[in-house]
Amino acid sequence: MAALRTLLLLGLFLTARGQRPRRRRPPPAQSPLDKVAAQEGLSLPQLAGRWFLVSVASPCSHLAEHSHQLEATTVMVTVLDGQSLAISTLRKLDGMCWEIRQRYLPAQAPGRFLLKGHGHSSKVDVVVGEMDPSSFAILYYQKGRSISVKLYGRTSRVDDAVADKFEKHVRAVGLSEDVTYYFPTYGFCDSADEFHVLDETKL
């Protein structure tokens, strides 16, 4: 961004001196997530409550290498100030239950959020692609140019029709069943003690 700003200022300076402006650079490539439509008519209270992480489609090599170690995961969503979402994720690590706290901030349009981590490079864009408040939610996550899709259910299992919807969303962003992983349907954490809380809202 700083380099682009410098180029723009330099271009203005040269034009002001009467020199011919240089040929414009092509616009930046469109973000993969820009092509994803958010759920129409989304009401944030519909997202509130407990969700089970059913499946993830992602090109992440770390996920592929450790797919046999996936742990049952639940997410509790709370609506804050009518715009932001407080996310509390519970999962096991080395046999201990951990809670990860995050906050999804409102982005430029309904159904789109921003998850901020430590440093600019850790920014994650989130889009609610499709949902039925009583059954399932399909969310897209993009960090850098890498995109992943997650399927959440109100129960730990979803029916075939929902699974088919998820697969269509996965294929729509160029992913496949080869990078799609399903999470266990047993062994969920109910809570974590104060010594096993990772609060990313304070980063």
CSV table of N, CA and C in Angstrom, one decimal, residues 2-166:
chain,number,residue,atom,x,y,z
A,2,ALA,N,1.9,1.2,0.8
A,2,ALA,CA,2.8,2.4,0.8
A,2,ALA,C,3.5,2.6,-0.5
A,3,ALA,N,3.9,1.5,-1.2
A,3,ALA,CA,4.5,1.6,-2.5
A,3,ALA,C,3.6,2.2,-3.5
A,4,LEU,N,2.3,1.7,-3.5
A,4,LEU,CA,1.3,2.2,-4.4
A,4,LEU,C,1.1,3.7,-4.2
A,5,ARG,N,1.0,4.1,-2.9
A,5,ARG,CA,0.8,5.5,-2.6
A,5,ARG,C,1.9,6.4,-3.1
A,6,THR,N,3.2,5.9,-3.0
A,6,THR,CA,4.3,6.6,-3.5
A,6,THR,C,4.2,6.8,-5.0
A,7,LEU,N,3.9,5.7,-5.7
A,7,LEU,CA,3.7,5.8,-7.2
A,7,LEU,C,2.7,6.8,-7.6
A,8,LEU,N,1.5,6.8,-6.9
A,8,LEU,CA,0.5,7.8,-7.2
A,8,LEU,C,0.9,9.2,-7.0
A,9,LEU,N,1.6,9.5,-5.9
A,9,LEU,CA,2.1,10.8,-5.6
A,9,LEU,C,3.1,11.2,-6.6
A,10,LEU,N,4.0,10.3,-7.0
A,10,LEU,CA,5.0,10.6,-8.0
A,10,LEU,C,4.4,10.9,-9.4
A,11,GLY,N,3.3,10.2,-9.7
A,11,GLY,CA,2.6,10.5,-11.0
A,11,GLY,C,2.0,11.8,-11.0
A,12,LEU,N,1.4,12.2,-9.8
A,12,LEU,CA,0.8,13.6,-9.7
A,12,LEU,C,1.9,14.7,-9.9
A,13,PHE,N,3.0,14.4,-9.3
A,13,PHE,CA,4.1,15.4,-9.3
A,13,PHE,C,4.6,15.6,-10.7
A,14,LEU,N,4.8,14.5,-11.5
A,14,LEU,CA,5.3,14.6,-12.9
A,14,LEU,C,4.3,15.2,-13.8
A,15,THR,N,3.0,15.0,-13.6
A,15,THR,CA,2.0,15.6,-14.4
A,15,THR,C,1.9,17.1,-14.1
A,16,ALA,N,2.1,17.5,-12.9
A,16,ALA,CA,2.1,18.9,-12.5
A,16,ALA,C,3.2,19.6,-13.2
A,17,ARG,N,4.3,18.9,-13.5
A,17,ARG,CA,5.5,19.5,-14.1
A,17,ARG,C,5.4,19.5,-15.6
A,18,GLY,N,4.2,19.1,-16.2
A,18,GLY,CA,4.0,19.1,-17.6
A,18,GLY,C,4.5,17.9,-18.3
A,19,GLN,N,5.0,16.9,-17.7
A,19,GLN,CA,5.4,15.7,-18.4
A,19,GLN,C,4.2,14.8,-18.7
A,20,ARG,N,4.4,14.0,-19.7
A,20,ARG,CA,3.4,13.0,-20.1
A,20,ARG,C,3.2,12.0,-19.0
A,21,PRO,N,2.0,11.7,-18.6
A,21,PRO,CA,1.7,10.7,-17.6
A,21,PRO,C,2.1,9.3,-18.1
A,22,ARG,N,2.7,8.5,-17.2
A,22,ARG,CA,3.0,7.2,-17.6
A,22,ARG,C,1.8,6.3,-17.7
A,23,ARG,N,2.0,5.2,-18.5
A,23,ARG,CA,0.9,4.3,-18.7
A,23,ARG,C,0.4,3.7,-17.3
A,24,ARG,N,-0.8,3.7,-17.1
A,24,ARG,CA,-1.4,3.2,-15.8
A,24,ARG,C,-1.1,1.7,-15.7
A,25,ARG,N,-0.9,1.3,-14.5
A,25,ARG,CA,-0.8,-0.1,-14.2
A,25,ARG,C,-2.1,-0.8,-14.2
A,26,PRO,N,-2.2,-2.0,-14.6
A,26,PRO,CA,-3.5,-2.7,-14.5
A,26,PRO,C,-4.0,-2.8,-13.1
A,27,PRO,N,-5.4,-2.8,-12.9
A,27,PRO,CA,-5.9,-2.8,-11.5
A,27,PRO,C,-5.5,-4.1,-10.9
A,28,PRO,N,-5.4,-4.1,-9.5
A,28,PRO,CA,-5.1,-5.4,-8.8
A,28,PRO,C,-6.1,-6.5,-9.1
A,29,ALA,N,-5.6,-7.7,-9.1
A,29,ALA,CA,-6.4,-8.9,-9.3
A,29,ALA,C,-7.6,-8.9,-8.3
A,30,GLN,N,-8.7,-9.3,-8.7
A,30,GLN,CA,-9.9,-9.4,-7.9
A,30,GLN,C,-9.6,-10.5,-6.8
A,31,SER,N,-10.0,-10.2,-5.6
A,31,SER,CA,-9.9,-11.2,-4.5
A,31,SER,C,-10.9,-12.3,-4.8
A,32,PRO,N,-10.5,-13.6,-4.5
A,32,PRO,CA,-11.4,-14.7,-4.7
A,32,PRO,C,-12.7,-14.5,-3.9
A,33,LEU,N,-12.6,-13.9,-2.8
A,33,LEU,CA,-13.8,-13.8,-2.0
A,33,LEU,C,-14.8,-12.7,-2.5
A,34,ASP,N,-14.3,-11.8,-3.4
A,34,ASP,CA,-15.1,-10.8,-4.0
A,34,ASP,C,-16.2,-11.4,-4.9
A,35,LYS,N,-15.9,-12.6,-5.4
A,35,LYS,CA,-16.8,-13.3,-6.3
A,35,LYS,C,-17.9,-14.1,-5.5
A,36,VAL,N,-17.7,-14.2,-4.2
A,36,VAL,CA,-18.6,-15.0,-3.4
A,36,VAL,C,-19.8,-14.1,-2.9
A,37,ALA,N,-21.0,-14.5,-3.1
A,37,ALA,CA,-22.2,-13.8,-2.7
A,37,ALA,C,-22.5,-14.2,-1.2
A,38,ALA,N,-22.8,-13.1,-0.4
A,38,ALA,CA,-23.2,-13.4,0.9
A,38,ALA,C,-24.7,-13.8,1.0
A,39,GLN,N,-25.1,-14.4,2.0
A,39,GLN,CA,-26.5,-14.8,2.2
A,39,GLN,C,-27.3,-13.6,2.2
A,40,GLU,N,-28.4,-13.6,1.4
A,40,GLU,CA,-29.3,-12.4,1.3
A,40,GLU,C,-30.2,-12.4,2.5
A,41,GLY,N,-30.5,-11.2,3.0
A,41,GLY,CA,-31.4,-11.0,4.1
A,41,GLY,C,-30.9,-11.6,5.4
A,42,LEU,N,-29.6,-11.7,5.5
A,42,LEU,CA,-29.0,-12.2,6.8
A,42,LEU,C,-29.3,-11.4,8.0
A,43,SER,N,-29.9,-12.0,9.0
A,43,SER,CA,-30.1,-11.3,10.3
A,43,SER,C,-29.1,-11.9,11.3
A,44,LEU,N,-28.3,-11.0,11.9
A,44,LEU,CA,-27.2,-11.5,12.8
A,44,LEU,C,-27.8,-12.4,13.9
A,45,PRO,N,-28.9,-12.1,14.5
A,45,PRO,CA,-29.4,-13.0,15.6
A,45,PRO,C,-29.6,-14.4,15.1
A,46,GLN,N,-29.7,-14.6,13.8
A,46,GLN,CA,-29.9,-16.0,13.3
A,46,GLN,C,-28.6,-16.8,13.4
A,47,LEU,N,-27.5,-16.1,13.5
A,47,LEU,CA,-26.2,-16.8,13.7
A,47,LEU,C,-25.9,-17.1,15.2
A,48,ALA,N,-26.6,-16.5,16.1
A,48,ALA,CA,-26.3,-16.7,17.5
A,48,ALA,C,-26.6,-18.1,17.9
A,49,GLY,N,-25.9,-18.5,19.0
A,49,GLY,CA,-26.1,-19.8,19.6
A,49,GLY,C,-24.9,-20.8,19.3
A,50,ARG,N,-25.2,-22.1,19.6
A,50,ARG,CA,-24.1,-23.1,19.4
A,50,ARG,C,-24.1,-23.7,18.1
A,51,TRP,N,-22.9,-23.9,17.5
A,51,TRP,CA,-22.7,-24.6,16.2
A,51,TRP,C,-21.7,-25.6,16.4
A,52,PHE,N,-21.8,-26.7,15.6
A,52,PHE,CA,-20.8,-27.8,15.6
A,52,PHE,C,-20.1,-27.7,14.2
A,53,LEU,N,-18.7,-27.7,14.3
A,53,LEU,CA,-17.9,-27.7,13.1
A,53,LEU,C,-18.0,-29.1,12.5
A,54,VAL,N,-18.6,-29.2,11.3
A,54,VAL,CA,-18.8,-30.5,10.6
A,54,VAL,C,-17.7,-30.8,9.6
A,55,SER,N,-17.3,-29.8,8.8
A,55,SER,CA,-16.4,-30.0,7.8
A,55,SER,C,-15.6,-28.8,7.4
A,56,VAL,N,-14.4,-29.0,6.9
A,56,VAL,CA,-13.6,-27.9,6.3
A,56,VAL,C,-13.0,-28.3,5.0
A,57,ALA,N,-13.1,-27.4,4.0
A,57,ALA,CA,-12.4,-27.6,2.8
A,57,ALA,C,-11.3,-26.5,2.7
A,58,SER,N,-10.0,-26.9,2.6
A,58,SER,CA,-8.9,-26.0,2.7
A,58,SER,C,-7.7,-26.6,2.0
A,59,PRO,N,-6.9,-25.7,1.3
A,59,PRO,CA,-5.7,-26.2,0.7
A,59,PRO,C,-4.5,-26.2,1.7
A,60,CYS,N,-4.8,-25.9,2.9
A,60,CYS,CA,-3.7,-25.8,4.0
A,60,CYS,C,-3.0,-27.1,4.1
A,61,SER,N,-1.7,-27.0,3.9
A,61,SER,CA,-0.8,-28.2,4.0
A,61,SER,C,-0.8,-28.8,5.4
A,62,HIS,N,-0.8,-27.9,6.4
A,62,HIS,CA,-0.8,-28.3,7.8
A,62,HIS,C,-2.0,-29.1,8.2
A,63,LEU,N,-3.2,-28.7,7.6
A,63,LEU,CA,-4.4,-29.4,7.9
A,63,LEU,C,-4.3,-30.8,7.2
A,64,ALA,N,-3.8,-30.9,6.0
A,64,ALA,CA,-3.6,-32.2,5.3
A,64,ALA,C,-2.7,-33.1,6.1
A,65,GLU,N,-1.7,-32.6,6.6
A,65,GLU,CA,-0.7,-33.5,7.4
A,65,GLU,C,-1.3,-34.0,8.7
A,66,HIS,N,-2.2,-33.2,9.3
A,66,HIS,CA,-2.7,-33.5,10.6
A,66,HIS,C,-4.2,-33.9,10.6
A,67,SER,N,-4.7,-34.2,9.4
A,67,SER,CA,-6.1,-34.5,9.3
A,67,SER,C,-6.6,-35.6,10.2
A,68,HIS,N,-5.7,-36.6,10.5
A,68,HIS,CA,-6.0,-37.7,11.3
A,68,HIS,C,-6.1,-37.3,12.8
A,69,GLN,N,-5.7,-36.1,13.1
A,69,GLN,CA,-5.7,-35.6,14.5
A,69,GLN,C,-6.8,-34.6,14.8
A,70,LEU,N,-7.8,-34.4,13.9
A,70,LEU,CA,-8.8,-33.5,14.1
A,70,LEU,C,-9.7,-33.8,15.3
A,71,GLU,N,-10.0,-32.7,16.0
A,71,GLU,CA,-10.8,-32.9,17.3
A,71,GLU,C,-12.2,-32.3,17.1
A,72,ALA,N,-13.1,-32.9,17.8
A,72,ALA,CA,-14.5,-32.4,17.8
A,72,ALA,C,-14.5,-30.9,18.3
A,73,THR,N,-15.2,-30.1,17.5
A,73,THR,CA,-15.1,-28.6,17.7
A,73,THR,C,-16.5,-28.0,17.8
A,74,THR,N,-16.8,-27.1,18.7
A,74,THR,CA,-18.0,-26.4,18.8
A,74,THR,C,-17.7,-24.9,18.8
A,75,VAL,N,-18.7,-24.1,18.4
A,75,VAL,CA,-18.5,-22.7,18.3
A,75,VAL,C,-19.8,-22.0,18.9
A,76,MET,N,-19.6,-21.1,19.8
A,76,MET,CA,-20.7,-20.3,20.4
A,76,MET,C,-20.6,-18.9,19.9
A,77,VAL,N,-21.7,-18.5,19.2
A,77,VAL,CA,-21.7,-17.2,18.6
A,77,VAL,C,-22.7,-16.2,19.4
A,78,THR,N,-22.2,-15.1,19.7
A,78,THR,CA,-22.9,-14.0,20.4
A,78,THR,C,-22.9,-12.7,19.6
A,79,VAL,N,-24.0,-12.1,19.4
A,79,VAL,CA,-24.1,-10.9,18.7
A,79,VAL,C,-23.8,-9.7,19.6
A,80,LEU,N,-22.8,-8.9,19.2
A,80,LEU,CA,-22.4,-7.7,20.0
A,80,LEU,C,-22.8,-6.4,19.3
A,81,ASP,N,-23.3,-5.5,19.9
A,81,ASP,CA,-23.7,-4.2,19.4
A,81,ASP,C,-24.5,-4.2,18.1
A,82,GLY,N,-25.1,-5.3,17.8
A,82,GLY,CA,-25.9,-5.4,16.6
A,82,GLY,C,-25.1,-5.5,15.3
A,83,GLN,N,-23.7,-5.5,15.4
A,83,GLN,CA,-22.9,-5.6,14.2
A,83,GLN,C,-21.8,-6.6,14.3
A,84,SER,N,-21.1,-6.7,15.4
A,84,SER,CA,-20.0,-7.6,15.6
A,84,SER,C,-20.5,-9.0,16.1
A,85,LEU,N,-19.6,-10.0,16.0
A,85,LEU,CA,-19.9,-11.3,16.5
A,85,LEU,C,-18.8,-11.7,17.4
A,86,ALA,N,-19.1,-12.2,18.6
A,86,ALA,CA,-18.2,-12.7,19.5
A,86,ALA,C,-18.2,-14.2,19.3
A,87,ILE,N,-17.0,-14.8,19.0
A,87,ILE,CA,-16.9,-16.2,18.7
A,87,ILE,C,-16.1,-16.9,19.8
A,88,SER,N,-16.7,-18.0,20.4
A,88,SER,CA,-16.0,-18.8,21.4
A,88,SER,C,-15.9,-20.2,20.8
A,89,THR,N,-14.7,-20.7,20.6
A,89,THR,CA,-14.5,-22.0,20.0
A,89,THR,C,-13.9,-22.9,21.1
A,90,LEU,N,-14.5,-24.1,21.2
A,90,LEU,CA,-14.0,-25.1,22.2
A,90,LEU,C,-13.5,-26.3,21.4
A,91,ARG,N,-12.3,-26.7,21.7
A,91,ARG,CA,-11.8,-28.0,21.1
A,91,ARG,C,-10.7,-28.5,22.0
A,92,LYS,N,-10.3,-29.7,21.8
A,92,LYS,CA,-9.2,-30.3,22.6
A,92,LYS,C,-7.8,-30.2,21.9
A,93,LEU,N,-6.8,-30.0,22.7
A,93,LEU,CA,-5.4,-30.0,22.3
A,93,LEU,C,-4.6,-30.8,23.3
A,94,ASP,N,-4.0,-31.9,22.9
A,94,ASP,CA,-3.3,-32.7,23.8
A,94,ASP,C,-4.1,-33.2,24.9
A,95,GLY,N,-5.4,-33.5,24.6
A,95,GLY,CA,-6.3,-34.0,25.6
A,95,GLY,C,-6.9,-33.0,26.5
A,96,MET,N,-6.6,-31.8,26.4
A,96,MET,CA,-7.1,-30.7,27.3
A,96,MET,C,-8.1,-29.8,26.5
A,97,CYS,N,-9.2,-29.4,27.1
A,97,CYS,CA,-10.1,-28.5,26.4
A,97,CYS,C,-9.6,-27.1,26.4
A,98,TRP,N,-9.6,-26.5,25.3
A,98,TRP,CA,-9.2,-25.1,25.1
A,98,TRP,C,-10.4,-24.3,24.6
A,99,GLU,N,-10.4,-23.0,25.0
A,99,GLU,CA,-11.3,-22.0,24.5
A,99,GLU,C,-10.6,-21.0,23.7
A,100,ILE,N,-11.0,-20.7,22.5
A,100,ILE,CA,-10.4,-19.6,21.7
A,100,ILE,C,-11.4,-18.6,21.5
A,101,ARG,N,-11.1,-17.3,21.9
A,101,ARG,CA,-12.1,-16.2,21.7
A,101,ARG,C,-11.6,-15.3,20.6
A,102,GLN,N,-12.6,-15.0,19.7
A,102,GLN,CA,-12.3,-14.1,18.6
A,102,GLN,C,-13.5,-13.2,18.4
A,103,ARG,N,-13.3,-12.2,17.6
A,103,ARG,CA,-14.3,-11.2,17.3
A,103,ARG,C,-14.4,-11.0,15.8
A,104,TYR,N,-15.6,-11.2,15.2
A,104,TYR,CA,-15.8,-10.9,13.8
A,104,TYR,C,-16.3,-9.4,13.7
A,105,LEU,N,-15.6,-8.6,13.1
A,105,LEU,CA,-16.0,-7.2,12.9
A,105,LEU,C,-16.8,-7.0,11.6
A,106,PRO,N,-17.7,-6.1,11.6
A,106,PRO,CA,-18.5,-5.8,10.4
A,106,PRO,C,-17.6,-5.3,9.2
A,107,ALA,N,-17.8,-5.8,8.0
A,107,ALA,CA,-17.0,-5.4,6.9
A,107,ALA,C,-17.9,-4.5,6.0
A,108,GLN,N,-17.6,-4.5,4.7
A,108,GLN,CA,-18.2,-3.4,3.8
A,108,GLN,C,-19.6,-3.8,3.4
A,109,ALA,N,-20.1,-5.0,3.7
A,109,ALA,CA,-21.5,-5.3,3.3
A,109,ALA,C,-22.1,-6.3,4.3
A,110,PRO,N,-23.4,-6.4,4.3
A,110,PRO,CA,-24.0,-7.4,5.2
A,110,PRO,C,-23.5,-8.8,4.9
A,111,GLY,N,-23.3,-9.6,5.9
A,111,GLY,CA,-22.9,-11.0,5.7
A,111,GLY,C,-21.4,-11.1,5.6
A,112,ARG,N,-20.6,-10.0,5.6
A,112,ARG,CA,-19.2,-10.0,5.5
A,112,ARG,C,-18.6,-9.5,6.7
A,113,PHE,N,-17.5,-10.1,7.2
A,113,PHE,CA,-16.8,-9.8,8.4
A,113,PHE,C,-15.3,-9.8,8.3
A,114,LEU,N,-14.7,-9.2,9.3
A,114,LEU,CA,-13.2,-9.1,9.3
A,114,LEU,C,-12.7,-9.6,10.6
A,115,LEU,N,-11.9,-10.6,10.6
A,115,LEU,CA,-11.2,-11.2,11.8
A,115,LEU,C,-9.8,-10.7,11.8
A,116,LYS,N,-9.5,-9.9,12.8
A,116,LYS,CA,-8.2,-9.3,12.9
A,116,LYS,C,-7.3,-10.1,13.9
A,117,GLY,N,-6.1,-10.5,13.5
A,117,GLY,CA,-5.2,-11.1,14.4
A,117,GLY,C,-4.0,-10.2,14.7
A,118,HIS,N,-2.9,-10.7,15.1
A,118,HIS,CA,-1.7,-9.9,15.4
A,118,HIS,C,-0.9,-9.6,14.2
A,119,GLY,N,-1.0,-8.3,13.7
A,119,GLY,CA,-0.3,-7.9,12.5
A,119,GLY,C,-1.2,-8.0,11.3
A,120,HIS,N,-0.8,-7.2,10.3
A,120,HIS,CA,-1.7,-7.1,9.1
A,120,HIS,C,-1.8,-8.4,8.3
A,121,SER,N,-0.7,-9.2,8.3
A,121,SER,CA,-0.7,-10.4,7.6
A,121,SER,C,-1.7,-11.5,8.1
A,122,SER,N,-2.2,-11.3,9.3
A,122,SER,CA,-3.0,-12.3,10.0
A,122,SER,C,-4.5,-11.9,9.8
A,123,LYS,N,-4.8,-10.9,9.0
A,123,LYS,CA,-6.2,-10.5,8.7
A,123,LYS,C,-6.9,-11.6,7.9
A,124,VAL,N,-8.1,-11.9,8.4
A,124,VAL,CA,-8.9,-12.9,7.7
A,124,VAL,C,-10.3,-12.3,7.3
A,125,ASP,N,-10.7,-12.4,6.1
A,125,ASP,CA,-12.0,-12.0,5.6
A,125,ASP,C,-12.9,-13.2,5.7
A,126,VAL,N,-14.1,-12.9,6.2
A,126,VAL,CA,-15.1,-13.9,6.4
A,126,VAL,C,-16.4,-13.6,5.7
A,127,VAL,N,-17.1,-14.5,5.0
A,127,VAL,CA,-18.3,-14.3,4.4
A,127,VAL,C,-19.3,-15.5,4.7
A,128,VAL,N,-20.5,-15.1,5.1
A,128,VAL,CA,-21.5,-16.1,5.4
A,128,VAL,C,-22.2,-16.4,4.0
A,129,GLY,N,-21.8,-17.5,3.4
A,129,GLY,CA,-22.3,-17.8,2.1
A,129,GLY,C,-23.7,-18.3,2.0
A,130,GLU,N,-24.1,-19.2,2.9
A,130,GLU,CA,-25.5,-19.7,2.9
A,130,GLU,C,-25.8,-20.3,4.3
A,131,MET,N,-27.0,-20.1,4.7
A,131,MET,CA,-27.4,-20.7,6.0
A,131,MET,C,-28.8,-20.9,6.2
A,132,ASP,N,-29.2,-21.8,7.0
A,132,ASP,CA,-30.5,-22.0,7.5
A,132,ASP,C,-30.4,-22.0,9.0
A,133,PRO,N,-30.9,-20.9,9.7
A,133,PRO,CA,-30.6,-20.7,11.1
A,133,PRO,C,-30.9,-21.9,12.0
A,134,SER,N,-31.8,-22.8,11.6
A,134,SER,CA,-32.1,-24.0,12.4
A,134,SER,C,-31.3,-25.2,12.0
A,135,SER,N,-30.5,-25.1,11.0
A,135,SER,CA,-29.8,-26.3,10.5
A,135,SER,C,-28.3,-26.2,10.2
A,136,PHE,N,-27.9,-25.3,9.4
A,136,PHE,CA,-26.5,-25.2,8.9
A,136,PHE,C,-26.1,-23.8,8.6
A,137,ALA,N,-24.8,-23.6,8.5
A,137,ALA,CA,-24.2,-22.4,8.0
A,137,ALA,C,-22.9,-22.7,7.3
A,138,ILE,N,-22.8,-22.1,6.1
A,138,ILE,CA,-21.6,-22.3,5.3
A,138,ILE,C,-20.8,-21.0,5.2
A,139,LEU,N,-19.6,-21.0,5.7
A,139,LEU,CA,-18.8,-19.7,5.8
A,139,LEU,C,-17.5,-19.9,5.0
A,140,TYR,N,-17.1,-18.8,4.4
A,140,TYR,CA,-15.9,-18.7,3.6
A,140,TYR,C,-14.9,-17.9,4.4
A,141,TYR,N,-13.6,-18.3,4.4
A,141,TYR,CA,-12.5,-17.6,5.1
A,141,TYR,C,-11.4,-17.4,4.1
A,142,GLN,N,-10.9,-16.2,4.1
A,142,GLN,CA,-9.8,-15.9,3.2
A,142,GLN,C,-8.6,-15.2,3.9
A,143,LYS,N,-7.4,-15.7,3.9
A,143,LYS,CA,-6.3,-15.1,4.4
A,143,LYS,C,-5.2,-15.0,3.3
A,144,GLY,N,-4.9,-13.8,3.0
A,144,GLY,CA,-4.0,-13.6,1.8
A,144,GLY,C,-4.8,-14.0,0.5
A,145,ARG,N,-4.3,-14.9,-0.3
A,145,ARG,CA,-5.0,-15.4,-1.4
A,145,ARG,C,-5.5,-16.8,-1.2
A,146,SER,N,-5.4,-17.3,0.0
A,146,SER,CA,-5.8,-18.6,0.3
A,146,SER,C,-7.2,-18.6,0.9
A,147,ILE,N,-8.1,-19.5,0.3
A,147,ILE,CA,-9.5,-19.5,0.7
A,147,ILE,C,-9.9,-20.8,1.3
A,148,SER,N,-10.7,-20.9,2.3
A,148,SER,CA,-11.3,-22.1,2.8
A,148,SER,C,-12.7,-22.0,3.0
A,149,VAL,N,-13.4,-23.1,3.1
A,149,VAL,CA,-14.9,-23.1,3.3
A,149,VAL,C,-15.2,-24.0,4.5
A,150,LYS,N,-16.1,-23.6,5.4
A,150,LYS,CA,-16.4,-24.4,6.6
A,150,LYS,C,-17.9,-24.6,6.7
A,151,LEU,N,-18.3,-25.8,7.1
A,151,LEU,CA,-19.7,-26.2,7.3
A,151,LEU,C,-19.9,-26.4,8.7
A,152,TYR,N,-20.9,-25.6,9.3
A,152,TYR,CA,-21.3,-25.7,10.6
A,152,TYR,C,-22.7,-26.2,10.7
A,153,GLY,N,-23.0,-27.0,11.7
A,153,GLY,CA,-24.4,-27.5,11.9
A,153,GLY,C,-24.9,-27.2,13.3
A,154,ARG,N,-26.2,-27.2,13.4
A,154,ARG,CA,-26.8,-27.0,14.8
A,154,ARG,C,-26.6,-28.3,15.5
A,155,THR,N,-26.4,-29.4,14.8
A,155,THR,CA,-26.1,-30.7,15.4
A,155,THR,C,-24.8,-31.2,14.8
A,156,SER,N,-24.2,-32.2,15.3
A,156,SER,CA,-22.9,-32.6,14.9
A,156,SER,C,-22.9,-33.4,13.5
A,157,ARG,N,-24.1,-33.7,13.1
A,157,ARG,CA,-24.3,-34.3,11.8
A,157,ARG,C,-25.3,-33.5,11.0
A,158,VAL,N,-25.1,-33.5,9.7
A,158,VAL,CA,-26.0,-32.8,8.7
A,158,VAL,C,-26.6,-33.8,7.7
A,159,ASP,N,-27.7,-33.5,7.1
A,159,ASP,CA,-28.3,-34.5,6.2
A,159,ASP,C,-27.6,-34.4,4.8
A,160,ASP,N,-27.9,-35.3,3.9
A,160,ASP,CA,-27.2,-35.3,2.6
A,160,ASP,C,-27.5,-34.1,1.8
A,161,ALA,N,-28.6,-33.5,1.9
A,161,ALA,CA,-28.9,-32.3,1.1
A,161,ALA,C,-28.0,-31.1,1.5
A,162,VAL,N,-27.8,-31.0,2.8
A,162,VAL,CA,-26.8,-30.0,3.3
A,162,VAL,C,-25.4,-30.3,2.9
A,163,ALA,N,-25.0,-31.5,3.0
A,163,ALA,CA,-23.7,-31.9,2.5
A,163,ALA,C,-23.5,-31.6,1.0
A,164,ASP,N,-24.5,-31.8,0.2
A,164,ASP,CA,-24.5,-31.5,-1.2
A,164,ASP,C,-24.3,-30.0,-1.4
A,165,LYS,N,-25.0,-29.2,-0.6
A,165,LYS,CA,-24.9,-27.7,-0.7
A,165,LYS,C,-23.4,-27.3,-0.4
A,166,PHE,N,-22.9,-27.9,0.6
A,166,PHE,CA,-21.5,-27.6,1.0
A,166,PHE,C,-20.5,-27.9,-0.1
